[in-house]
Short mmCIF file of C-alpha atoms in Angstrom, two decimals:
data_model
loop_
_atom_site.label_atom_id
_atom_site.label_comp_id
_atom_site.label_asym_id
_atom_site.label_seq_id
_atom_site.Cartn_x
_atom_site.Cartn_y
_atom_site.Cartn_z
CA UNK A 1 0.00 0.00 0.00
CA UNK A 2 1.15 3.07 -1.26
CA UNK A 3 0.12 6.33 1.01
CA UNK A 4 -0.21 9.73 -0.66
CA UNK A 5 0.42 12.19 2.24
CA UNK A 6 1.80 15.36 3.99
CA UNK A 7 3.44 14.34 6.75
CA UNK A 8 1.62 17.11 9.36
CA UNK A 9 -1.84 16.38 7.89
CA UNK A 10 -4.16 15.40 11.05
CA UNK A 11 -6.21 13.31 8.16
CA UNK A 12 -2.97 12.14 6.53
CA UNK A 13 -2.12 10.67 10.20
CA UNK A 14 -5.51 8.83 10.97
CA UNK A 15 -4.32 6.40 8.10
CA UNK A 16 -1.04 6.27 9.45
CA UNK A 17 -2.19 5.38 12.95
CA UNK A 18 -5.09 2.91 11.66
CA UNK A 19 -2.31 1.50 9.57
CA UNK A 20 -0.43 1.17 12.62
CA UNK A 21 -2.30 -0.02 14.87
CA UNK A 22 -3.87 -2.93 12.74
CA UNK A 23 -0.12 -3.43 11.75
CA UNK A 24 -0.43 -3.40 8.31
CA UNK A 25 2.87 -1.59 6.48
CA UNK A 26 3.21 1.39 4.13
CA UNK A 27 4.63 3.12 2.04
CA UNK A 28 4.46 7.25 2.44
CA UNK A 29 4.94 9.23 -0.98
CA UNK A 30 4.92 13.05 0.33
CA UNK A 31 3.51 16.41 -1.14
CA UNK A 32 4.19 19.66 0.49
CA UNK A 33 0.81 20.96 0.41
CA UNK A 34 1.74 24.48 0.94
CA UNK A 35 3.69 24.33 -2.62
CA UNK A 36 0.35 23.41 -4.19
CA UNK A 37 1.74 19.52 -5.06
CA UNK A 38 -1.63 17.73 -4.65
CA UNK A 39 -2.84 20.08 -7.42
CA UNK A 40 -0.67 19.13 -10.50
CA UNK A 41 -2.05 18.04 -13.71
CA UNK A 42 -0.53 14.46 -12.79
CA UNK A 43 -2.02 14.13 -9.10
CA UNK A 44 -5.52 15.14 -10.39
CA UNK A 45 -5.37 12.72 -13.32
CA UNK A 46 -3.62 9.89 -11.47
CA UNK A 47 -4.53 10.06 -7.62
CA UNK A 48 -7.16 12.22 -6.85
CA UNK A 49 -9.18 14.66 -8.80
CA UNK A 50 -10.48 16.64 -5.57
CA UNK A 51 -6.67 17.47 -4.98
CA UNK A 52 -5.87 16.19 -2.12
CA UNK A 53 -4.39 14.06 0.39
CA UNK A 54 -4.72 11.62 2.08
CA UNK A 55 -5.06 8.93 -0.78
CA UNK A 56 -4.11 4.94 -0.21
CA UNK A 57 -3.09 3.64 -3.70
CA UNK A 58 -3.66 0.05 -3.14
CA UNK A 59 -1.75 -2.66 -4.91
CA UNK A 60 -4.84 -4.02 -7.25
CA UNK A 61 -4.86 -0.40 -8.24
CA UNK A 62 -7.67 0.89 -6.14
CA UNK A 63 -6.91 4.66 -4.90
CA UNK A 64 -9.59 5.97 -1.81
CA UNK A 65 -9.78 9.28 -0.87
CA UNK A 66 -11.13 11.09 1.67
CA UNK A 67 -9.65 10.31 5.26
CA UNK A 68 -12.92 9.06 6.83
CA UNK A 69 -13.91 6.95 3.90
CA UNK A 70 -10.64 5.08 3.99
CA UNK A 71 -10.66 4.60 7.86
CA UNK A 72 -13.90 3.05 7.36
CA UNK A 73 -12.85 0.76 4.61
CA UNK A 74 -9.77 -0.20 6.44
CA UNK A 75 -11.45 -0.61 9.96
CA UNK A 76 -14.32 -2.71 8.78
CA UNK A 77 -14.57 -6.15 10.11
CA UNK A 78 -12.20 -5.02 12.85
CA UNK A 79 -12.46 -3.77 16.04
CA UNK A 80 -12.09 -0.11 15.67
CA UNK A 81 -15.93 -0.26 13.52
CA UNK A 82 -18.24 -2.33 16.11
CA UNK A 83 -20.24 -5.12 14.20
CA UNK A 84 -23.42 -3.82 16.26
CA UNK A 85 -25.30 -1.62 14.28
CA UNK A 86 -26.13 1.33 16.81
CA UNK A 87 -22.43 1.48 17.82
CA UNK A 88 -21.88 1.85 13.87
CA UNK A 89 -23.62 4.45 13.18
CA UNK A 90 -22.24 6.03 16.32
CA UNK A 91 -19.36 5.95 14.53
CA UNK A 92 -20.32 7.22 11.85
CA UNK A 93 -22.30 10.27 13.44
CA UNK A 94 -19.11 11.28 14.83
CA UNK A 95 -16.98 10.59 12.00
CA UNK A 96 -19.65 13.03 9.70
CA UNK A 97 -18.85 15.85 12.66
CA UNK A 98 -15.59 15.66 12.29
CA UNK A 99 -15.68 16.75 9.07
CA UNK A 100 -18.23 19.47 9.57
CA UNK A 101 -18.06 20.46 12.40
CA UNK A 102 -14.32 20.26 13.71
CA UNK A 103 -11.62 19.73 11.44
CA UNK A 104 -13.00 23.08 8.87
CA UNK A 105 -12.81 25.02 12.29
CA UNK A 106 -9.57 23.49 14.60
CA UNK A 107 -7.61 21.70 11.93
CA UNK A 108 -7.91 25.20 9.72
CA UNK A 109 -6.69 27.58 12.57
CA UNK A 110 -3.64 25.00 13.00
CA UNK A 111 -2.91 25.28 9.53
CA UNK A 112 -3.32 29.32 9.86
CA UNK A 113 -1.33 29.59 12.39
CA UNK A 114 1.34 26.72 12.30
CA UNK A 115 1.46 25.56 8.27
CA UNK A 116 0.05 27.62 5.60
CA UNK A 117 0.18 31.62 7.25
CA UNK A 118 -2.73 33.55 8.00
CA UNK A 119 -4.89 33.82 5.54
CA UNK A 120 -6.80 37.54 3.85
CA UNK A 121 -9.27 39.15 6.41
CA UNK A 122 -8.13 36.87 9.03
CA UNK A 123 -9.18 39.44 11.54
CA UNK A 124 -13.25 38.49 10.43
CA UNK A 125 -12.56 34.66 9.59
CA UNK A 126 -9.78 33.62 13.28
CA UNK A 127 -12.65 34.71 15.36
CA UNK A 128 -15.35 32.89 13.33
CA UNK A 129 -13.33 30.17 13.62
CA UNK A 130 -12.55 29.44 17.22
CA UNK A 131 -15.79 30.28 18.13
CA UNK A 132 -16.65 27.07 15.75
CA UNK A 133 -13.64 25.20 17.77
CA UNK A 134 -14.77 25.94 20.63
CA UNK A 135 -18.42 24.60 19.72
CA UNK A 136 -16.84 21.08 18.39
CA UNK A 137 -14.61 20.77 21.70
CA UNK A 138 -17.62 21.29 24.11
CA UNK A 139 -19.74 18.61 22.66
CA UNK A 140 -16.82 16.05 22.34
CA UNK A 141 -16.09 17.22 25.68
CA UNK A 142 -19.95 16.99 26.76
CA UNK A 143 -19.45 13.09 25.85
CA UNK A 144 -15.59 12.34 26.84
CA UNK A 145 -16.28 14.06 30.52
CA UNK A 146 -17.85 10.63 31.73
CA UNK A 147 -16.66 7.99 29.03
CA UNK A 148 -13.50 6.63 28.12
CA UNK A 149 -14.01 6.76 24.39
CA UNK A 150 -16.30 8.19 21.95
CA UNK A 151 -18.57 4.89 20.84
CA UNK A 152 -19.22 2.21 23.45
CA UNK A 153 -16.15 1.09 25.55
CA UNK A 154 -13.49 0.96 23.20
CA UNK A 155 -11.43 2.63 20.45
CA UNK A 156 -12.79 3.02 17.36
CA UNK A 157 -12.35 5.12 14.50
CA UNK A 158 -14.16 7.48 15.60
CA UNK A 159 -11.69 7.95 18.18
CA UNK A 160 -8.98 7.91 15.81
CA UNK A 161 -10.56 10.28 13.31
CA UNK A 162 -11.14 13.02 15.98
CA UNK A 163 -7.80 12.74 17.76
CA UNK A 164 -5.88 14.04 14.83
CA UNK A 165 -6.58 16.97 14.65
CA UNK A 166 -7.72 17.77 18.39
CA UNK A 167 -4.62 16.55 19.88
CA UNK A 168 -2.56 19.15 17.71
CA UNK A 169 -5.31 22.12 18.09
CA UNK A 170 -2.91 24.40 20.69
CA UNK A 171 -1.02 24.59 17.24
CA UNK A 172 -3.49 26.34 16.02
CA UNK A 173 -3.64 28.80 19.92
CA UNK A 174 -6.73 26.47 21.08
CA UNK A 175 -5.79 26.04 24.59
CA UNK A 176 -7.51 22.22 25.46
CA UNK A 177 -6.76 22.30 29.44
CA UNK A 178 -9.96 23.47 29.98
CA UNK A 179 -11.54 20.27 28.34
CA UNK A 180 -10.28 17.48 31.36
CA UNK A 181 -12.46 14.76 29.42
CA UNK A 182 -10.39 15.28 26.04
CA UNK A 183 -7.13 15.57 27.98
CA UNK A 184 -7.63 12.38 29.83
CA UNK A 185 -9.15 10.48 26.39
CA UNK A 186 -6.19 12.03 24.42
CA UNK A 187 -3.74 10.46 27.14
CA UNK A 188 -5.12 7.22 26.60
CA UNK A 189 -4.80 7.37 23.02
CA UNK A 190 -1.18 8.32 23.02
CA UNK A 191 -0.59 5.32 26.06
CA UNK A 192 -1.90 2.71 23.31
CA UNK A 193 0.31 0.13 22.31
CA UNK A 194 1.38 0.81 19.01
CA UNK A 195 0.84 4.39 19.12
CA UNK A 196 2.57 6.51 16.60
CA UNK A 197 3.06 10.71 16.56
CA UNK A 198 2.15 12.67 13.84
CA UNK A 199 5.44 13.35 13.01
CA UNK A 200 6.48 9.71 12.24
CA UNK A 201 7.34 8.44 9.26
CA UNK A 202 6.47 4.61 8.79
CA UNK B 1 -40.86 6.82 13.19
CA UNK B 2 -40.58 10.45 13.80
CA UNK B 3 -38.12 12.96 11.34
CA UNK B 4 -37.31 15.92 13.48
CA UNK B 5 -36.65 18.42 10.79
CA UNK B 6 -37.50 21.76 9.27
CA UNK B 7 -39.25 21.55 6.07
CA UNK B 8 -36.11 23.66 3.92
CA UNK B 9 -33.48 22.05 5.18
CA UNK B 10 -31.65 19.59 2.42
CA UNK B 11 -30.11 18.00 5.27
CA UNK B 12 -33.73 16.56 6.17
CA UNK B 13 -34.92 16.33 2.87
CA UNK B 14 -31.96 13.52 2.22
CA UNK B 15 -34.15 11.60 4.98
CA UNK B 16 -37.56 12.42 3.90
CA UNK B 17 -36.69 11.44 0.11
CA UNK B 18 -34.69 8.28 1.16
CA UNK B 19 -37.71 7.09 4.07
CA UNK B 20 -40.57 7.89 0.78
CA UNK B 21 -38.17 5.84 -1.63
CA UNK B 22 -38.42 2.98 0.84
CA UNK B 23 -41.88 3.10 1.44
CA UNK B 24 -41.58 3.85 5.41
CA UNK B 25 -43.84 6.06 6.39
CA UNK B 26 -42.85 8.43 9.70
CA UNK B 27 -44.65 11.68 11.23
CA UNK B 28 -42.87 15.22 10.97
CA UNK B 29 -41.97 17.55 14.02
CA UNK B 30 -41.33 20.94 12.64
CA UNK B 31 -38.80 23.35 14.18
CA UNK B 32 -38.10 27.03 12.52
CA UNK B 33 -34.51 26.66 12.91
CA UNK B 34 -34.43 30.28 11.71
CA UNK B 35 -36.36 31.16 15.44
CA UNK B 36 -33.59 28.94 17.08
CA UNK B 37 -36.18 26.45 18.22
CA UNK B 38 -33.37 23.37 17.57
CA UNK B 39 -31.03 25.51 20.98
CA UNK B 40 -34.02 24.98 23.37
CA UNK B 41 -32.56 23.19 26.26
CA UNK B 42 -35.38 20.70 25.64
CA UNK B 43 -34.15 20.44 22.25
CA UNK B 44 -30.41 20.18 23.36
CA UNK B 45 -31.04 17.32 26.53
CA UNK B 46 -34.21 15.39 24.30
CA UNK B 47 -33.10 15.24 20.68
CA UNK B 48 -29.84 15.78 20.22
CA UNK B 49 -27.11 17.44 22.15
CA UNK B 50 -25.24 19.01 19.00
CA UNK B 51 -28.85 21.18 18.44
CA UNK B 52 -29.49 20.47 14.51
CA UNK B 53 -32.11 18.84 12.61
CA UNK B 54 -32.58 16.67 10.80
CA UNK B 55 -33.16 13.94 14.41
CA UNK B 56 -34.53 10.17 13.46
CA UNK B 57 -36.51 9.27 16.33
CA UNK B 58 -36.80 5.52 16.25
CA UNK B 59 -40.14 3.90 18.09
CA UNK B 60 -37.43 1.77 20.27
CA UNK B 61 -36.12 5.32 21.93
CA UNK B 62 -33.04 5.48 19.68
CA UNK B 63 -32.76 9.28 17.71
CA UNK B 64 -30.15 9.04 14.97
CA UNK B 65 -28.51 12.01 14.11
CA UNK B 66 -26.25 13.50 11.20
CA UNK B 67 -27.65 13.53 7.88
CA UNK B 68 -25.17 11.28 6.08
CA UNK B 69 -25.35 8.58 9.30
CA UNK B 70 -28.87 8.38 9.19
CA UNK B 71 -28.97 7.86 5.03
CA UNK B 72 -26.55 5.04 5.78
CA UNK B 73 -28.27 3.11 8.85
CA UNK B 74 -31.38 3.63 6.75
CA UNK B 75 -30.29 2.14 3.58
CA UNK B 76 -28.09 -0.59 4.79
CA UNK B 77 -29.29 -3.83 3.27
CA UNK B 78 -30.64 -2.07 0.23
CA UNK B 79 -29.66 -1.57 -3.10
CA UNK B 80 -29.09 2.27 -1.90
CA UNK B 81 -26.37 1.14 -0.11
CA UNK B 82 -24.11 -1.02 -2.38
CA UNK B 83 -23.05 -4.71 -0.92
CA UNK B 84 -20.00 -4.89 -3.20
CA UNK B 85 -17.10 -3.34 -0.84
CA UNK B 86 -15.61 -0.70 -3.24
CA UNK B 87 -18.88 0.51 -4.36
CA UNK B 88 -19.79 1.31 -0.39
CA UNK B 89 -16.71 3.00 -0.37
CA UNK B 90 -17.10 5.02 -3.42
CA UNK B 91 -20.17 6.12 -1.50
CA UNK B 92 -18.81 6.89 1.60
CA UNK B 93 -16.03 9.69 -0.40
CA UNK B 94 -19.42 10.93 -1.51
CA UNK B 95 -20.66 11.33 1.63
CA UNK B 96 -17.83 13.28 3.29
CA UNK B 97 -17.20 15.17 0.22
CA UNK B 98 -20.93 16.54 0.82
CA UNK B 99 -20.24 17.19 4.16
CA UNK B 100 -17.00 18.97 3.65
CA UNK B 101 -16.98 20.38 0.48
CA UNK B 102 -20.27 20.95 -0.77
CA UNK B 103 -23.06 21.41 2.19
CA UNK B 104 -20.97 24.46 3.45
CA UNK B 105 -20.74 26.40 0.17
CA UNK B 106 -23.99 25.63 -1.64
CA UNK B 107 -26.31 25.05 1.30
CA UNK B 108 -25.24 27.93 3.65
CA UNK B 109 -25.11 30.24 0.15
CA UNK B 110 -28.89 29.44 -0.28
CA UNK B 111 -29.55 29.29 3.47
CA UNK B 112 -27.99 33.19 3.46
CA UNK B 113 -29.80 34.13 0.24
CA UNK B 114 -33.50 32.21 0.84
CA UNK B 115 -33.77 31.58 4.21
CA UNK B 116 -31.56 33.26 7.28
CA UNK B 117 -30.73 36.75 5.72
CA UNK B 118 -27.46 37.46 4.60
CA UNK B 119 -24.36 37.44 7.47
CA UNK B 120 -22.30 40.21 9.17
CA UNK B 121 -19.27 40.32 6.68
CA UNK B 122 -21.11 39.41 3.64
CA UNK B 123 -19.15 41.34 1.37
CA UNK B 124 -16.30 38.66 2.04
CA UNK B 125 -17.84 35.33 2.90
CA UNK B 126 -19.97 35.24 -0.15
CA UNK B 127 -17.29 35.23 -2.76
CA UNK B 128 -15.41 32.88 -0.40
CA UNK B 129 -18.47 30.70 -0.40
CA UNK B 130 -19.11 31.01 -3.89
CA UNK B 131 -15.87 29.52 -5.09
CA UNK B 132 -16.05 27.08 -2.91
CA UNK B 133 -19.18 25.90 -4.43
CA UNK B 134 -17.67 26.33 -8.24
CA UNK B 135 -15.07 23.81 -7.41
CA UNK B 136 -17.64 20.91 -5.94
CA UNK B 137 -20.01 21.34 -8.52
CA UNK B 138 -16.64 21.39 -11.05
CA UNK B 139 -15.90 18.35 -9.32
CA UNK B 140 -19.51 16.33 -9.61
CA UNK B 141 -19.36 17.67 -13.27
CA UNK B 142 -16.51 15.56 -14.00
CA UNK B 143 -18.62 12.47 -12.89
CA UNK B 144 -22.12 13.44 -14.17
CA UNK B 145 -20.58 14.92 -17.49
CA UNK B 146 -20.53 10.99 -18.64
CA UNK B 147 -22.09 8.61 -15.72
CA UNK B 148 -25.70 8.49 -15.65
CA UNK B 149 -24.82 7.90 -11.19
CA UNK B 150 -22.38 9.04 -8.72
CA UNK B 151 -21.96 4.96 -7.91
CA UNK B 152 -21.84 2.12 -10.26
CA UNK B 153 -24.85 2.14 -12.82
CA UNK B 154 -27.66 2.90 -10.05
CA UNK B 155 -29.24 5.30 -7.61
CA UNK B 156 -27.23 5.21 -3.78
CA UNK B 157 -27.60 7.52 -1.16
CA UNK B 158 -24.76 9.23 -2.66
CA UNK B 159 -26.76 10.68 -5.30
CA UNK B 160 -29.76 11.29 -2.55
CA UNK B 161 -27.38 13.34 -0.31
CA UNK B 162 -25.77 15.19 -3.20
CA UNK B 163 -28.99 16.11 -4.80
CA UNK B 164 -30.92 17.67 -2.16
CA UNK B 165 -28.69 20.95 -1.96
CA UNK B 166 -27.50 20.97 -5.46
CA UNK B 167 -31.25 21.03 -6.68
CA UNK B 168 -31.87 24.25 -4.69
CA UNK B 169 -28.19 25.40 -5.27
CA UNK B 170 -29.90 28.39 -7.55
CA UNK B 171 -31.96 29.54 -4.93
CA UNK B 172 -28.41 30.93 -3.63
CA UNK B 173 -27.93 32.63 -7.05
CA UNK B 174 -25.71 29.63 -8.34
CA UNK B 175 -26.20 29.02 -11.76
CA UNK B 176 -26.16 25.66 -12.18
CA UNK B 177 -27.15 25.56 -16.46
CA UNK B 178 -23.28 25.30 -17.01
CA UNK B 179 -22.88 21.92 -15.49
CA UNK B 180 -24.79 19.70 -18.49
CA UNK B 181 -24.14 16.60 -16.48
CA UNK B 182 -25.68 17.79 -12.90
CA UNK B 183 -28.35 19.03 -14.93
CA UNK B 184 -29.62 15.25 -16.44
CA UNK B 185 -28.62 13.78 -13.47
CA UNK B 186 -31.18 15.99 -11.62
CA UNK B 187 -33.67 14.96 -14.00
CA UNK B 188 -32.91 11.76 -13.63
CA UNK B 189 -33.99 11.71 -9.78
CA UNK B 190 -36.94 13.67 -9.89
CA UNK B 191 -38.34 11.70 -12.32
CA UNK B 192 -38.12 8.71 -10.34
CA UNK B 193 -41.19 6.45 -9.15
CA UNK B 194 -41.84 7.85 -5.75
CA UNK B 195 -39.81 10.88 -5.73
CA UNK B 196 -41.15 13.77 -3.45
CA UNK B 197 -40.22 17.68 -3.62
CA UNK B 198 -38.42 18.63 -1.06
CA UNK B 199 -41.23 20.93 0.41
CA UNK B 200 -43.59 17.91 0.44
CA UNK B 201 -44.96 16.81 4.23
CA UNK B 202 -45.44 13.36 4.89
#
């Protein structure tokens, strides 16, 4: 398997730690996304025509995109996507928020601030933002303030999908000590065996 | 089964259209989302604690939430939701691209234009918005401008979830006569046996 990545892309890195964690290897082929490399005529044609990474180039020649699609496709008949329907579609409730909901507002600001610069007008668009942040980290926290994970008793992908980018939001100035349910959920994430960083390579 | 929705909202039309297509009949509960009857603390501790509709409120006390969650519980086990594993997949990079990419640009465009009132800031969010919405529609063109489906050769709940804000997409001033292939496509669903508008009641 062939992974299509930037290496501090919060969705890039809930492949890697899936990967990981179900101990399947990789390969990572990197794009600096700030040097607009997922948007060449060849990416578009050959990987992905929405532009972007993550995208897991299997070896029968199947690419998937989109980082919650592909945790999904690699997590199912595992552990981390519960065979019991209610807990599924947990999963997937949460998974769908993540993309609305939290990573356009806390993975954004982290790229603002940490990756890509601040962007025109940030003075109207920083405070729409992390008052959006601040609305995704109070109902995770609403949840993770008396359960250990997200869907049922375990880790799921759900789990995995919302930890990438939350457990890098002070990157983007979100300051996360006033959530004690996320802290403590993040610190079990990070004590899992297996556990990878963001920053690793495979 | 009871739909807690607002009659406007694509997000609960996807559930309406997909419920009528199945033949399962459920009541409505209206809320004027625009009178911020969804943020009732009722609404917030009963329904569902992220305060949106569209709500599925199952007769066993389960209330699924998230648009795109509740299309898949609903159609799993039917031809809406594919069996063949990289057809499900293919639906499920539908899905978040709907959720990520389109809902945000071409929904909260007409939801500004038809519905809400235009934001604080206008005079940058729109064209913001309004690219963002040129490059998803550019991106379902390049599907619809020779598949007759977003999935295989038939009708999923990718096309359901895709259609019910690109159908109103011109009531945000979005002209959508440029993109040949959305246009039969769209023609394509309404005409099909037990289609409903999206401002029919149950």
């Amino acid at each position: 398997m062939i992974l299509h990545d930037f290496l501090p892309s919060g969705n890039g890195y809930k492949i890697r730690l899936l990967l990981t964690l179900l101990g399947k290897p990789f390969d990572l082929v990197e794009y600096d996304i700030t040097k607009g490399e997922t948007r060449t005529p060849e990416f578009i044609s050959r990987i992905n025509a929405n532009g972007k990474i993550p995208a897991l180039e299997l070896g029968d020649g199947h690419i998937l995109t989109e980082s919650n699609a592909i945790l999904i496709h690699l997590a199912e008949g595992t552990p981390y996507l519960p065979a019991d329907v209610w807990q599924r579609t947990e999963v997937m409730q949460w998974l769908f928020f993540e993309q609305y909901d939290h990573e356009p507002t806390i993975a954004v600001l982290r790229a603002w601030v940490a990756i890509k610069g601040m962007p025109e007008h940030a003075d109207i668009l920083v405070p729409m933002k992390q008052a959006g942040a601040k609305k995704a980290l109070e109902f995770m926290e609403k949840r993770l303030s008396d359960h250990d994970w997200l869907v049922a008793d375990g880790l799921s992908i759900a789990d995995i999908s919302l930890y990438a980018y939350t457990h890098v939001a002070e990157e983007g100035h979100i300051d996360l000590s006033v959530y004690p349910g996320i802290m403590a959920w993040m610190d079990r994430i990070s004590a899992l065996p297996g556990y990878i960083p963001i920053t690793m390579k495979p």
